mmCIF file of C-alpha atoms in Angstrom:
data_model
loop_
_atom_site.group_PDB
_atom_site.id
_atom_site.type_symbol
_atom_site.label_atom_id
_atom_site.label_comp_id
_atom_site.label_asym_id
_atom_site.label_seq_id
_atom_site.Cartn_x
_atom_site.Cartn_y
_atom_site.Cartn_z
ATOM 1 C CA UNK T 1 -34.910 -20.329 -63.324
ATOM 2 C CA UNK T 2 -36.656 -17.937 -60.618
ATOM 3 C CA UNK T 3 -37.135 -21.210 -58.318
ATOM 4 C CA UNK T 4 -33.304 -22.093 -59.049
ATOM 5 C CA UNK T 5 -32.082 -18.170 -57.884
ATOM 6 C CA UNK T 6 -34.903 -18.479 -54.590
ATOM 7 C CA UNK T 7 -33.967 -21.527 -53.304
ATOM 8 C CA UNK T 8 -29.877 -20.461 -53.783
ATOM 9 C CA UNK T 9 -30.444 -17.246 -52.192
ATOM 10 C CA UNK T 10 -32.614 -19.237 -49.180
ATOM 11 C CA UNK T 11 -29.568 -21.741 -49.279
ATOM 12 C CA UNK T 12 -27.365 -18.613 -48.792
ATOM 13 C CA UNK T 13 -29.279 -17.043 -45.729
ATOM 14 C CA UNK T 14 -29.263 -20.186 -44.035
ATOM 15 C CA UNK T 15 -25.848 -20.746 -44.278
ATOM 16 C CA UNK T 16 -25.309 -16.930 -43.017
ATOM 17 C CA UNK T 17 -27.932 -17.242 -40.051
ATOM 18 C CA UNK T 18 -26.280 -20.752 -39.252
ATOM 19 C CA UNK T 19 -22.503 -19.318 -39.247
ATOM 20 C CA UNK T 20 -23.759 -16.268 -37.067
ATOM 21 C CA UNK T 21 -25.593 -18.261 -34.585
ATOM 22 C CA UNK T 22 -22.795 -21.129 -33.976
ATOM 23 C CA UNK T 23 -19.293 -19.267 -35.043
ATOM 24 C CA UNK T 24 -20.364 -15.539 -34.992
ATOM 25 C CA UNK T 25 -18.944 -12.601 -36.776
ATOM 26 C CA UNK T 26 -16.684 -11.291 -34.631
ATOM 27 C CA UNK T 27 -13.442 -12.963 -33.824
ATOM 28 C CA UNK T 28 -13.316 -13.813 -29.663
ATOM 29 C CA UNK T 29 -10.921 -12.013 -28.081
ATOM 30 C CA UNK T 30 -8.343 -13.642 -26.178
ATOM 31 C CA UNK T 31 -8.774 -14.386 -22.518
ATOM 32 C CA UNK T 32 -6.869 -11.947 -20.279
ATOM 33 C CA UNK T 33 -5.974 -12.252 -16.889
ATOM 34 C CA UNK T 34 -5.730 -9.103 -14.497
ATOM 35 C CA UNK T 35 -2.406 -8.433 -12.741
ATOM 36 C CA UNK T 36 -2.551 -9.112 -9.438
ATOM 37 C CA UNK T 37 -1.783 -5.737 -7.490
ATOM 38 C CA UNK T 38 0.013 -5.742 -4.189
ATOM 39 C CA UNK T 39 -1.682 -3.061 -1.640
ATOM 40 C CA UNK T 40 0.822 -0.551 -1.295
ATOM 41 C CA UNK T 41 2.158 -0.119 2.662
ATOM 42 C CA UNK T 42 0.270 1.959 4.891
ATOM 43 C CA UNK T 43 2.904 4.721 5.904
ATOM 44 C CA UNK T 44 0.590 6.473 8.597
ATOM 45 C CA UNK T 45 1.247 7.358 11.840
ATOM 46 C CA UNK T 46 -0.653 4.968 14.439
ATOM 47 C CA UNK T 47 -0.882 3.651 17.636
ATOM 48 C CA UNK T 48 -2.579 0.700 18.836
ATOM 49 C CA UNK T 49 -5.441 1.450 21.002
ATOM 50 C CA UNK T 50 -8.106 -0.959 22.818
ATOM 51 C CA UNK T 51 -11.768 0.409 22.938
ATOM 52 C CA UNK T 52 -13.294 0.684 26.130
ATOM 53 C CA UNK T 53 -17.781 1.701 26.210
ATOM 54 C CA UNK T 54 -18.392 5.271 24.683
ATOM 55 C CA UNK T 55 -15.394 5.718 22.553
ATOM 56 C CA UNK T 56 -15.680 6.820 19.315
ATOM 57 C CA UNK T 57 -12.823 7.317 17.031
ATOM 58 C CA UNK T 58 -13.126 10.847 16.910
ATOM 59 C CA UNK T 59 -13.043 10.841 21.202
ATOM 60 C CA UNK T 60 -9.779 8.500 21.141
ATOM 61 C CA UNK T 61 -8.064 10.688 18.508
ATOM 62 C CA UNK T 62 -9.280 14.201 20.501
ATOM 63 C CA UNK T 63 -7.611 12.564 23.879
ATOM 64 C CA UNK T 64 -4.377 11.548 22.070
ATOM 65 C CA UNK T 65 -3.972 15.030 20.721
ATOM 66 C CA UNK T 66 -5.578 16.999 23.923
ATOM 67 C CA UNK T 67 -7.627 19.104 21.396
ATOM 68 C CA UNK T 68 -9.382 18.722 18.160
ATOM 69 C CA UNK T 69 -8.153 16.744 14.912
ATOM 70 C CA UNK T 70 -6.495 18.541 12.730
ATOM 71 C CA UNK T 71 -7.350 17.153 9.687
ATOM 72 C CA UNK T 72 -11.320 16.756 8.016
ATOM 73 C CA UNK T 73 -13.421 13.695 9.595
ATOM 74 C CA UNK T 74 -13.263 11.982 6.127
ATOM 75 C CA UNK T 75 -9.859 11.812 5.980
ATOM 76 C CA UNK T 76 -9.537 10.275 9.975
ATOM 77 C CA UNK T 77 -11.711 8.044 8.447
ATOM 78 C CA UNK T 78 -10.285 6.742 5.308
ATOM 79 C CA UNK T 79 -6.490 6.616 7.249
ATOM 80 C CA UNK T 80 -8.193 4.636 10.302
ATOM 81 C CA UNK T 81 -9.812 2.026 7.498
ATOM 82 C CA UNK T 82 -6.599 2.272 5.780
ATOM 83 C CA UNK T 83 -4.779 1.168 9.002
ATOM 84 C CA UNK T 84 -7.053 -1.504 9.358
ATOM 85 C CA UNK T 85 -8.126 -2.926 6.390
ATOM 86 C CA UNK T 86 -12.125 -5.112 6.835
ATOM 87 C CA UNK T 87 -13.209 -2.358 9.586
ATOM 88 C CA UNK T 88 -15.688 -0.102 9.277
ATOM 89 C CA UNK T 89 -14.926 3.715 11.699
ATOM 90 C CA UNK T 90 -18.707 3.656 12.385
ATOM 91 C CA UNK T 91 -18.806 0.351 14.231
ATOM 92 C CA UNK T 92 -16.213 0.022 16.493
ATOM 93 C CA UNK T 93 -15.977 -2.467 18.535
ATOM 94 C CA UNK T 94 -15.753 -2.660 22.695
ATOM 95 C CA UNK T 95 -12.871 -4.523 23.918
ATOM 96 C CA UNK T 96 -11.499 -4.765 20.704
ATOM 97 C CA UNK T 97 -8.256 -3.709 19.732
ATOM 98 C CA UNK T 98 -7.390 -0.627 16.583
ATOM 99 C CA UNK T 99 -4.850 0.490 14.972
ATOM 100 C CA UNK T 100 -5.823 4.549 15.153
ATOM 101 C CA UNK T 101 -3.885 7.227 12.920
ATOM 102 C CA UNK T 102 -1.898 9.854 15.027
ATOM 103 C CA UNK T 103 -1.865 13.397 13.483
ATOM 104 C CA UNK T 104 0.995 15.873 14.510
#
């Protein structure tokens, strides 16, 4: 009778280890897809400016304004990426054309 109750029980935690391992306890949740979001439009200020050698975006936003920025560097920064989205403010490229944020 103790052989009969071991092997059941055995019997038992196979089947348990064997559902676990192929089906698993948990039910899977269902597959979600994330909403696409649409970038909102860039309401800033800007004018288009072409780089020419030593300009920095802090020097071409000093000469449009004939005086210093009013606003903290981070925040020229983050507008000037904002205005043009894949560009980095600390490598700005000669020749190239910007979009740069005009404060009032």
């Amino acid at each position: 009778m103790k052989k009969l109750i071991l092997v059941l029980i055995l019997s038992l935690a196979s089947y348990i280890v064997y559902r676990d391992l192929s089906i698993g306890t948990f039910p899977v949740p269902a597959q979600t897809t994330a909403a696409t979001v649409q970038p909102k439009p860039v309401k800033i200020p800007y004018r288009t400016v072409t780089v020419r050698p030593g300009d920095t975006l802090l020097s071409i936003v000093e000469q449009e304004r004939n005086g210093p920025i009013p606003v903290p560097l981070e925040q020229l920064i983050r507008d000037f990426e904002r205005l043009n989205p894949g560009e980095r403010a600390q490598t700005l490229q000669i020749g190239k054309t910007y979009k740069v944020p005009i404060y009032r």
